[in-house]
PDB file of C-alpha atoms and ligand atoms in Angstrom:
ATOM      1  CA  MET A   1       4.300  25.650   4.876  1.00 49.00           C
ATOM      2  CA  ALA A   2       2.257  28.697   5.883  1.00 50.00           C
ATOM      3  CA  ALA A   3       0.282  30.229   3.023  1.00 51.00           C
ATOM      4  CA  SER A   4       2.200  33.517   3.254  1.00 54.00           C
ATOM      5  CA  LYS A   5       5.506  31.697   2.853  1.00 64.00           C
ATOM      6  CA  LYS A   6       4.447  29.778  -0.201  1.00 71.00           C
ATOM      7  CA  LYS A   7       6.706  30.224  -3.198  1.00 71.00           C
ATOM      8  CA  ARG A   8       5.178  31.865  -6.236  1.00 77.00           C
ATOM      9  CA  THR A   9       7.518  30.622  -8.922  1.00 89.00           C
ATOM     10  CA  PHE A  10       8.939  27.169  -9.112  1.00 91.00           C
ATOM     11  CA  ASP A  11      12.514  26.382  -8.217  1.00 94.00           C
ATOM     12  CA  LEU A  12      14.545  24.996 -11.116  1.00 95.00           C
ATOM     13  CA  ASN A  13      16.812  23.257  -8.628  1.00 95.00           C
ATOM     14  CA  LYS A  14      13.970  21.200  -7.210  1.00 95.00           C
ATOM     15  CA  ILE A  15      12.284  19.804 -10.274  1.00 98.00           C
ATOM     16  CA  PRO A  16      10.569  16.465  -9.538  1.00 98.00           C
ATOM     17  CA  ALA A  17      12.732  13.718 -11.024  1.00 98.00           C
ATOM     18  CA  HIS A  18       9.764  11.708 -12.241  1.00 98.00           C
ATOM     19  CA  ILE A  19       6.468  13.201 -13.378  1.00 98.00           C
ATOM     20  CA  ALA A  20       3.604  10.944 -14.460  1.00 99.00           C
ATOM     21  CA  ILE A  21       0.591  12.285 -16.337  1.00 99.00           C
ATOM     22  CA  ILE A  22      -2.925  10.985 -16.909  1.00 98.00           C
ATOM     23  CA  MET A  23      -3.909  12.986 -19.970  1.00 98.00           C
ATOM     24  CA  ASP A  24      -7.662  13.102 -19.595  1.00 98.00           C
ATOM     25  CA  GLY A  25     -10.371  15.146 -21.264  1.00 98.00           C
ATOM     26  CA  ASN A  26      -9.675  14.941 -25.001  1.00 98.00           C
ATOM     27  CA  GLY A  27     -13.211  13.719 -25.684  1.00 97.00           C
ATOM     28  CA  ARG A  28     -14.894  16.439 -23.636  1.00 98.00           C
ATOM     29  CA  TRP A  29     -12.663  19.088 -25.191  1.00 98.00           C
ATOM     30  CA  ALA A  30     -13.928  18.043 -28.628  1.00 98.00           C
ATOM     31  CA  GLU A  31     -17.573  17.571 -27.624  1.00 98.00           C
ATOM     32  CA  LYS A  32     -17.657  21.085 -26.141  1.00 98.00           C
ATOM     33  CA  ARG A  33     -16.749  22.373 -29.594  1.00 98.00           C
ATOM     34  CA  GLY A  34     -19.117  20.104 -31.500  1.00 98.00           C
ATOM     35  CA  LEU A  35     -16.137  18.202 -32.921  1.00 98.00           C
ATOM     36  CA  SER A  36     -15.481  14.483 -33.094  1.00 96.00           C
ATOM     37  CA  ARG A  37     -13.561  12.802 -30.297  1.00 96.00           C
ATOM     38  CA  SER A  38     -10.794  12.049 -32.802  1.00 95.00           C
ATOM     39  CA  VAL A  39     -10.134  15.763 -33.168  1.00 97.00           C
ATOM     40  CA  GLY A  40      -9.790  15.935 -29.396  1.00 98.00           C
ATOM     41  CA  HIS A  41      -7.187  13.177 -29.456  1.00 97.00           C
ATOM     42  CA  ARG A  42      -5.273  14.944 -32.226  1.00 97.00           C
ATOM     43  CA  GLU A  43      -5.198  18.129 -30.143  1.00 98.00           C
ATOM     44  CA  GLY A  44      -4.157  15.972 -27.202  1.00 98.00           C
ATOM     45  CA  ALA A  45      -1.172  14.725 -29.172  1.00 97.00           C
ATOM     46  CA  LYS A  46      -0.098  18.354 -29.740  1.00 96.00           C
ATOM     47  CA  ALA A  47      -0.263  18.973 -26.005  1.00 98.00           C
ATOM     48  CA  VAL A  48       1.953  15.921 -25.451  1.00 97.00           C
ATOM     49  CA  ARG A  49       4.607  17.472 -27.699  1.00 95.00           C
ATOM     50  CA  GLU A  50       4.549  20.788 -25.833  1.00 96.00           C
ATOM     51  CA  ILE A  51       4.808  19.174 -22.412  1.00 98.00           C
ATOM     52  CA  VAL A  52       7.563  16.752 -23.460  1.00 96.00           C
ATOM     53  CA  GLU A  53       9.603  19.716 -24.749  1.00 95.00           C
ATOM     54  CA  GLU A  54       9.063  21.673 -21.587  1.00 97.00           C
ATOM     55  CA  ALA A  55       9.860  18.736 -19.314  1.00 98.00           C
ATOM     56  CA  TYR A  56      13.104  18.310 -21.232  1.00 96.00           C
ATOM     57  CA  ASP A  57      13.993  21.989 -20.999  1.00 97.00           C
ATOM     58  CA  ILE A  58      13.452  22.253 -17.266  1.00 97.00           C
ATOM     59  CA  GLY A  59      15.341  19.039 -16.495  1.00 98.00           C
ATOM     60  CA  VAL A  60      12.703  16.407 -15.688  1.00 98.00           C
ATOM     61  CA  LYS A  61      14.547  13.069 -15.726  1.00 98.00           C
ATOM     62  CA  TYR A  62      11.542  10.782 -16.241  1.00 98.00           C
ATOM     63  CA  LEU A  63       8.237  11.694 -17.815  1.00 98.00           C
ATOM     64  CA  THR A  64       5.597   8.964 -18.010  1.00 98.00           C
ATOM     65  CA  VAL A  65       2.404   9.559 -19.973  1.00 98.00           C
ATOM     66  CA  PHE A  66      -0.654   7.305 -19.888  1.00 98.00           C
ATOM     67  CA  ALA A  67      -1.563   6.924 -23.545  1.00 98.00           C
ATOM     68  CA  PHE A  68      -3.791   3.861 -23.558  1.00 98.00           C
ATOM     69  CA  SER A  69      -4.958   1.633 -20.734  1.00 98.00           C
ATOM     70  CA  SER A  70      -5.637  -2.101 -20.840  1.00 97.00           C
ATOM     71  CA  GLU A  71      -9.281  -1.128 -20.400  1.00 96.00           C
ATOM     72  CA  ASN A  72      -9.406   1.401 -23.259  1.00 97.00           C
ATOM     73  CA  TRP A  73     -10.031  -1.423 -25.760  1.00 98.00           C
ATOM     74  CA  SER A  74     -13.676  -1.246 -24.674  1.00 97.00           C
ATOM     75  CA  ARG A  75     -14.085   2.094 -26.520  1.00 96.00           C
ATOM     76  CA  PRO A  76     -15.798   2.151 -29.929  1.00 95.00           C
ATOM     77  CA  LYS A  77     -13.639   0.540 -32.600  1.00 96.00           C
ATOM     78  CA  GLU A  78     -13.307   3.757 -34.650  1.00 95.00           C
ATOM     79  CA  GLU A  79     -11.945   5.593 -31.622  1.00 95.00           C
ATOM     80  CA  VAL A  80      -9.473   2.829 -30.790  1.00 97.00           C
ATOM     81  CA  ASP A  81      -8.344   2.758 -34.444  1.00 97.00           C
ATOM     82  CA  GLU A  82      -7.836   6.502 -34.451  1.00 96.00           C
ATOM     83  CA  LEU A  83      -5.838   6.369 -31.220  1.00 97.00           C
ATOM     84  CA  MET A  84      -3.651   3.574 -32.616  1.00 98.00           C
ATOM     85  CA  ARG A  85      -3.062   5.644 -35.770  1.00 97.00           C
ATOM     86  CA  LEU A  86      -1.966   8.534 -33.573  1.00 96.00           C
ATOM     87  CA  TYR A  87       0.421   6.389 -31.533  1.00 97.00           C
ATOM     88  CA  LEU A  88       1.982   4.935 -34.657  1.00 97.00           C
ATOM     89  CA  GLU A  89       2.448   8.415 -36.088  1.00 95.00           C
ATOM     90  CA  TYR A  90       3.880   9.668 -32.808  1.00 95.00           C
ATOM     91  CA  LEU A  91       6.298   6.749 -32.536  1.00 95.00           C
ATOM     92  CA  LYS A  92       7.411   7.218 -36.144  1.00 93.00           C
ATOM     93  CA  ASN A  93       8.046  10.911 -35.528  1.00 91.00           C
ATOM     94  CA  ALA A  94       9.499  10.429 -32.069  1.00 87.00           C
ATOM     95  CA  GLU A  95      12.924   9.655 -33.386  1.00 76.00           C
ATOM     96  CA  ASN A  96      13.072  12.757 -35.596  1.00 78.00           C
ATOM     97  CA  GLU A  97      11.461  14.993 -33.039  1.00 75.00           C
ATOM     98  CA  THR A  98      13.889  13.942 -30.378  1.00 74.00           C
ATOM     99  CA  SER A  99      16.922  13.485 -32.645  1.00 74.00           C
ATOM    100  CA  ASP A 100      18.494  16.753 -31.497  1.00 79.00           C
ATOM    101  CA  LYS A 101      17.652  15.866 -27.932  1.00 89.00           C
ATOM    102  CA  ASP A 102      19.093  13.479 -25.425  1.00 94.00           C
ATOM    103  CA  VAL A 103      15.824  11.563 -24.870  1.00 95.00           C
ATOM    104  CA  ARG A 104      15.386   7.858 -24.355  1.00 96.00           C
ATOM    105  CA  VAL A 105      11.948   6.628 -25.369  1.00 96.00           C
ATOM    106  CA  ARG A 106      10.466   3.546 -23.714  1.00 97.00           C
ATOM    107  CA  ILE A 107       7.059   1.994 -23.984  1.00 98.00           C
ATOM    108  CA  ILE A 108       5.543   0.106 -21.059  1.00 98.00           C
ATOM    109  CA  GLY A 109       2.511  -2.135 -21.364  1.00 98.00           C
ATOM    110  CA  SER A 110       1.507  -5.351 -23.032  1.00 97.00           C
ATOM    111  CA  ARG A 111       2.425  -5.853 -26.678  1.00 97.00           C
ATOM    112  CA  GLN A 112      -0.529  -8.217 -27.027  1.00 96.00           C
ATOM    113  CA  GLY A 113      -3.303  -6.713 -29.112  1.00 96.00           C
ATOM    114  CA  LEU A 114      -1.043  -4.055 -30.660  1.00 98.00           C
ATOM    115  CA  SER A 115      -0.535  -4.233 -34.419  1.00 98.00           C
ATOM    116  CA  GLU A 116       2.663  -5.688 -35.802  1.00 98.00           C
ATOM    117  CA  GLU A 117       3.503  -2.248 -37.221  1.00 97.00           C
ATOM    118  CA  ILE A 118       3.241  -0.567 -33.825  1.00 98.00           C
ATOM    119  CA  VAL A 119       5.258  -3.306 -32.124  1.00 98.00           C
ATOM    120  CA  GLN A 120       8.024  -2.920 -34.732  1.00 97.00           C
ATOM    121  CA  GLN A 121       8.015   0.838 -34.345  1.00 96.00           C
ATOM    122  CA  ILE A 122       8.257   0.485 -30.568  1.00 97.00           C
ATOM    123  CA  GLN A 123      11.290  -1.778 -30.926  1.00 97.00           C
ATOM    124  CA  LYS A 124      12.875   0.634 -33.375  1.00 96.00           C
ATOM    125  CA  VAL A 125      12.475   3.774 -31.296  1.00 95.00           C
ATOM    126  CA  GLU A 126      13.497   2.025 -28.083  1.00 96.00           C
ATOM    127  CA  GLN A 127      16.591   0.597 -29.716  1.00 95.00           C
ATOM    128  CA  ARG A 128      17.612   3.820 -31.418  1.00 93.00           C
ATOM    129  CA  THR A 129      17.330   5.922 -28.280  1.00 94.00           C
ATOM    130  CA  ILE A 130      18.723   3.389 -25.823  1.00 95.00           C
ATOM    131  CA  ASP A 131      21.913   5.357 -25.128  1.00 95.00           C
ATOM    132  CA  LYS A 132      20.218   8.709 -24.587  1.00 95.00           C
ATOM    133  CA  LYS A 133      20.516   9.972 -21.071  1.00 95.00           C
ATOM    134  CA  ARG A 134      19.104  13.397 -20.229  1.00 97.00           C
ATOM    135  CA  MET A 135      15.433  12.461 -20.137  1.00 97.00           C
ATOM    136  CA  ASN A 136      13.411   9.261 -20.263  1.00 97.00           C
ATOM    137  CA  LEU A 137      10.079   9.550 -22.015  1.00 97.00           C
ATOM    138  CA  ILE A 138       7.977   6.579 -20.952  1.00 98.00           C
ATOM    139  CA  ILE A 139       4.775   5.958 -22.851  1.00 98.00           C
ATOM    140  CA  ALA A 140       2.284   3.665 -21.129  1.00 98.00           C
ATOM    141  CA  LEU A 141       0.538   1.971 -24.027  1.00 98.00           C
ATOM    142  CA  ASN A 142      -1.854  -0.917 -23.465  1.00 98.00           C
ATOM    143  CA  TYR A 143      -0.820  -0.618 -19.825  1.00 98.00           C
ATOM    144  CA  GLY A 144      -2.628  -1.706 -16.677  1.00 98.00           C
ATOM    145  CA  GLY A 145      -1.170  -1.507 -13.169  1.00 98.00           C
ATOM    146  CA  ARG A 146      -2.937  -4.617 -11.906  1.00 98.00           C
ATOM    147  CA  GLN A 147      -1.915  -6.609 -14.963  1.00 98.00           C
ATOM    148  CA  ASP A 148       1.670  -5.531 -14.369  1.00 98.00           C
ATOM    149  CA  ILE A 149       1.514  -6.677 -10.757  1.00 98.00           C
ATOM    150  CA  VAL A 150       0.143 -10.065 -11.822  1.00 98.00           C
ATOM    151  CA  GLN A 151       2.917 -10.611 -14.369  1.00 98.00           C
ATOM    152  CA  ALA A 152       5.486  -9.595 -11.730  1.00 98.00           C
ATOM    153  CA  VAL A 153       4.023 -12.150  -9.281  1.00 98.00           C
ATOM    154  CA  LYS A 154       4.388 -14.837 -11.943  1.00 98.00           C
ATOM    155  CA  LYS A 155       8.052 -13.921 -12.488  1.00 98.00           C
ATOM    156  CA  ILE A 156       8.719 -14.052  -8.747  1.00 98.00           C
ATOM    157  CA  VAL A 157       6.997 -17.444  -8.453  1.00 98.00           C
ATOM    158  CA  ASP A 158       9.142 -18.725 -11.345  1.00 98.00           C
ATOM    159  CA  ASP A 159      12.294 -17.458  -9.626  1.00 98.00           C
ATOM    160  CA  VAL A 160      11.342 -19.176  -6.368  1.00 98.00           C
ATOM    161  CA  GLU A 161      10.423 -22.422  -8.133  1.00 98.00           C
ATOM    162  CA  ASN A 162      13.689 -22.366 -10.091  1.00 98.00           C
ATOM    163  CA  GLY A 163      15.714 -21.676  -6.959  1.00 98.00           C
ATOM    164  CA  VAL A 164      16.901 -18.256  -8.182  1.00 97.00           C
ATOM    165  CA  ILE A 165      15.659 -16.660  -4.962  1.00 97.00           C
ATOM    166  CA  GLU A 166      14.127 -17.881  -1.718  1.00 97.00           C
ATOM    167  CA  LYS A 167      10.683 -16.833  -0.557  1.00 97.00           C
ATOM    168  CA  ASN A 168      12.078 -14.875   2.386  1.00 98.00           C
ATOM    169  CA  MET A 169      14.233 -12.811   0.017  1.00 97.00           C
ATOM    170  CA  ILE A 170      11.147 -11.187  -1.538  1.00 98.00           C
ATOM    171  CA  THR A 171      11.008  -7.543  -0.507  1.00 98.00           C
ATOM    172  CA  ASP A 172       9.122  -4.624  -2.023  1.00 96.00           C
ATOM    173  CA  ASN A 173      12.369  -3.680  -3.740  1.00 96.00           C
ATOM    174  CA  VAL A 174      12.872  -7.123  -5.263  1.00 97.00           C
ATOM    175  CA  PHE A 175       9.230  -7.183  -6.327  1.00 97.00           C
ATOM    176  CA  GLY A 176       9.406  -3.687  -7.829  1.00 97.00           C
ATOM    177  CA  ARG A 177      12.195  -4.787 -10.131  1.00 97.00           C
ATOM    178  CA  LYS A 178       9.891  -7.360 -11.716  1.00 98.00           C
ATOM    179  CA  LEU A 179       7.457  -4.674 -12.773  1.00 98.00           C
ATOM    180  CA  LEU A 180       7.600  -3.123 -16.233  1.00 98.00           C
ATOM    181  CA  THR A 181       9.019   0.020 -14.662  1.00 98.00           C
ATOM    182  CA  GLU A 182      11.991  -1.986 -13.332  1.00 93.00           C
ATOM    183  CA  GLU A 183      14.751   0.485 -12.503  1.00 91.00           C
ATOM    184  CA  ILE A 184      12.657   3.594 -13.159  1.00 97.00           C
ATOM    185  CA  PRO A 185      12.217   5.494  -9.873  1.00 98.00           C
ATOM    186  CA  ASP A 186       8.689   5.943  -8.517  1.00 98.00           C
ATOM    187  CA  PRO A 187       6.886   9.081  -9.699  1.00 98.00           C
ATOM    188  CA  ASP A 188       7.329  12.106  -7.452  1.00 98.00           C
ATOM    189  CA  LEU A 189       4.375  13.913  -8.952  1.00 98.00           C
ATOM    190  CA  LEU A 190       1.295  12.599 -10.725  1.00 98.00           C
ATOM    191  CA  ILE A 191      -0.838  15.023 -12.714  1.00 98.00           C
ATOM    192  CA  ARG A 192      -4.360  14.201 -13.874  1.00 98.00           C
ATOM    193  CA  THR A 193      -6.237  16.649 -16.026  1.00 98.00           C
ATOM    194  CA  SER A 194      -9.986  17.149 -16.640  1.00 98.00           C
ATOM    195  CA  GLY A 195     -11.151  17.169 -13.021  1.00 98.00           C
ATOM    196  CA  GLU A 196     -11.284  13.397 -12.579  1.00 97.00           C
ATOM    197  CA  MET A 197      -9.677  12.278  -9.346  1.00 98.00           C
ATOM    198  CA  ARG A 198      -8.658   8.658  -9.580  1.00 98.00           C
ATOM    199  CA  LEU A 199      -5.711   6.521 -10.652  1.00 98.00           C
ATOM    200  CA  SER A 200      -7.537   4.400 -13.235  1.00 98.00           C
ATOM    201  CA  ASN A 201      -5.109   1.474 -12.916  1.00 98.00           C
ATOM    202  CA  PHE A 202      -2.067   3.662 -13.653  1.00 98.00           C
ATOM    203  CA  LEU A 203       1.183   2.912 -11.773  1.00 98.00           C
ATOM    204  CA  ILE A 204      -0.807   1.733  -8.770  1.00 98.00           C
ATOM    205  CA  TRP A 205       2.205   0.115  -7.065  1.00 98.00           C
ATOM    206  CA  GLN A 206       4.619   2.904  -7.932  1.00 98.00           C
ATOM    207  CA  CYS A 207       2.416   5.747  -6.656  1.00 98.00           C
ATOM    208  CA  ALA A 208       2.505   4.679  -2.984  1.00 97.00           C
ATOM    209  CA  TYR A 209       4.162   7.982  -1.975  1.00 97.00           C
ATOM    210  CA  THR A 210       3.573  10.091  -5.055  1.00 98.00           C
ATOM    211  CA  GLU A 211       2.119  13.584  -4.724  1.00 98.00           C
ATOM    212  CA  PHE A 212      -1.135  13.880  -6.678  1.00 98.00           C
ATOM    213  CA  TYR A 213      -2.147  17.020  -8.547  1.00 98.00           C
ATOM    214  CA  PHE A 214      -5.604  17.293 -10.076  1.00 98.00           C
ATOM    215  CA  THR A 215      -6.631  20.109 -12.381  1.00 98.00           C
ATOM    216  CA  PRO A 216      -9.930  20.798 -14.147  1.00 98.00           C
ATOM    217  CA  VAL A 217      -8.053  21.825 -17.316  1.00 98.00           C
ATOM    218  CA  LEU A 218      -8.827  19.451 -20.198  1.00 98.00           C
ATOM    219  CA  TRP A 219      -5.720  17.785 -21.639  1.00 98.00           C
ATOM    220  CA  PRO A 220      -5.681  19.601 -25.032  1.00 98.00           C
ATOM    221  CA  ASP A 221      -5.716  22.899 -23.104  1.00 98.00           C
ATOM    222  CA  PHE A 222      -2.905  21.855 -20.781  1.00 98.00           C
ATOM    223  CA  LYS A 223      -0.028  24.207 -21.569  1.00 98.00           C
ATOM    224  CA  LYS A 224       3.397  25.018 -20.179  1.00 97.00           C
ATOM    225  CA  LYS A 225       1.940  27.386 -17.601  1.00 97.00           C
ATOM    226  CA  HIS A 226      -0.349  24.657 -16.216  1.00 98.00           C
ATOM    227  CA  PHE A 227       2.627  22.329 -16.023  1.00 98.00           C
ATOM    228  CA  HIS A 228       4.534  24.973 -14.092  1.00 97.00           C
ATOM    229  CA  ASP A 229       1.567  25.412 -11.713  1.00 97.00           C
ATOM    230  CA  ALA A 230       1.631  21.690 -10.961  1.00 98.00           C
ATOM    231  CA  ILE A 231       5.361  21.766 -10.269  1.00 98.00           C
ATOM    232  CA  LEU A 232       5.013  24.820  -8.040  1.00 97.00           C
ATOM    233  CA  GLU A 233       2.242  23.115  -6.060  1.00 97.00           C
ATOM    234  CA  TYR A 234       4.469  20.038  -5.721  1.00 97.00           C
ATOM    235  CA  GLN A 235       7.331  22.160  -4.420  1.00 96.00           C
ATOM    236  CA  ASN A 236       5.047  23.626  -1.760  1.00 95.00           C
ATOM    237  CA  ARG A 237       4.056  20.181  -0.468  1.00 94.00           C
ATOM    238  CA  SER A 238       5.708  18.539   2.491  1.00 88.00           C
ATOM    239  CA  ARG A 239       6.726  14.961   1.675  1.00 88.00           C
ATOM    240  CA  ARG A 240       7.195  12.783   4.727  1.00 87.00           C
ATOM    241  CA  PHE A 241       7.078   9.230   3.371  1.00 88.00           C
ATOM    242  CA  GLY A 242       5.335   8.089   6.512  1.00 89.00           C
ATOM    243  CA  GLY A 243       7.835   9.826   8.808  1.00 89.00           C
ATOM    244  CA  VAL A 244       7.771  13.204  10.505  1.00 85.00           C
ATOM    245  CA  LYS A 245       9.376  16.434   9.426  1.00 77.00           C
TER     246      LYS A 245
HETATM  247  C1  FPP B 301      -8.322  10.467 -22.231  1.00 91.06           C
HETATM  248  O1  FPP B 301      -9.250  11.381 -22.737  1.00 91.06           O
HETATM  249  C2  FPP B 301      -7.281  10.251 -23.177  1.00 91.06           C
HETATM  250  C3  FPP B 301      -6.958   9.062 -23.750  1.00 91.06           C
HETATM  251  C4  FPP B 301      -7.616   7.787 -23.473  1.00 91.06           C
HETATM  252  C5  FPP B 301      -5.897   8.978 -24.713  1.00 91.06           C
HETATM  253  C6  FPP B 301      -4.712   9.836 -24.477  1.00 91.06           C
HETATM  254  C7  FPP B 301      -4.183  10.172 -25.800  1.00 91.06           C
HETATM  255  C8  FPP B 301      -3.641  11.334 -26.163  1.00 91.06           C
HETATM  256  C9  FPP B 301      -3.409  12.432 -25.235  1.00 91.06           C
HETATM  257  C10 FPP B 301      -3.317  11.557 -27.584  1.00 91.06           C
HETATM  258  C11 FPP B 301      -2.004  11.181 -28.075  1.00 91.06           C
HETATM  259  C12 FPP B 301      -0.988  10.677 -27.138  1.00 91.06           C
HETATM  260  C13 FPP B 301       0.266  10.334 -27.539  1.00 91.06           C
HETATM  261  C14 FPP B 301       1.258   9.781 -26.588  1.00 91.06           C
HETATM  262  C15 FPP B 301       0.670  10.521 -28.933  1.00 91.06           C
HETATM  263  P1  FPP B 301     -10.721  10.884 -22.969  1.00 91.06           P
HETATM  264  O2  FPP B 301     -10.880  10.497 -24.384  1.00 91.06           O
HETATM  265  O3  FPP B 301     -11.046   9.806 -21.986  1.00 91.06           O
HETATM  266  O4  FPP B 301     -11.534  12.174 -22.678  1.00 91.06           O
HETATM  267  P2  FPP B 301     -12.986  12.261 -22.023  1.00 91.06           P
HETATM  268  O5  FPP B 301     -12.879  11.690 -20.643  1.00 91.06           O
HETATM  269  O6  FPP B 301     -13.257  13.715 -22.033  1.00 91.06           O
HETATM  270  O7  FPP B 301     -13.895  11.487 -22.904  1.00 91.06           O
END
């Protein structure tokens, strides 16, 4: 679209169905203020709440946030412990915070390595929100895209070996349904904050045709207006999925 014809406010009728977010920059936000990284993560959790609310209000159907990657275990133990405390707190509150809302909460990622308390809380919140329909909040916790692909390959191999499907029946669609995201549609828009421009093992299969939006804003500073900017930019893009317009 020509620059002069670009829309200036986003269109509520064309909200991306699935928005995925890499919430980056908590540590730098804190360091800039001479605070501990933990404080940055706490502020980051506040930003999550604001964006979840806004996504709900404007009609986003799926919102996936990258909370903790399979590789984040390599951070100092105190930081990992603090993050796990935050996730537990968030999961415990999630039910109350979303009780007046029609939000289904799901957690994707490996349960291995997570504390028993977190695993139980995950099961509880997933179970209690299973019938909610308006929005899906998907939290990627202990998640790695490559790891997910490997476990999907194993499931497919099992199905072939057990005669459930034949090798020539494997399509990208069939394969996609073995991933942790199963029936969740691919993200339309992926936002990464803090100026970093990479996927970091997040939804690497699912982002084949996703529009990427990078912003220098650090995650704790990411507010409604930044979210709107990302959506507006998305609405000004031309998606062709390999075809022509
Ligand atoms: C990246 O910032 C952020 C994380 C690894 C964790 C994301 C966690 C939150 C936003 C807090 C709470 C989330 C939920 C769902 C309750 P970084 O620490 O890598 O920042 P840096 O690159 O500046 O060091």
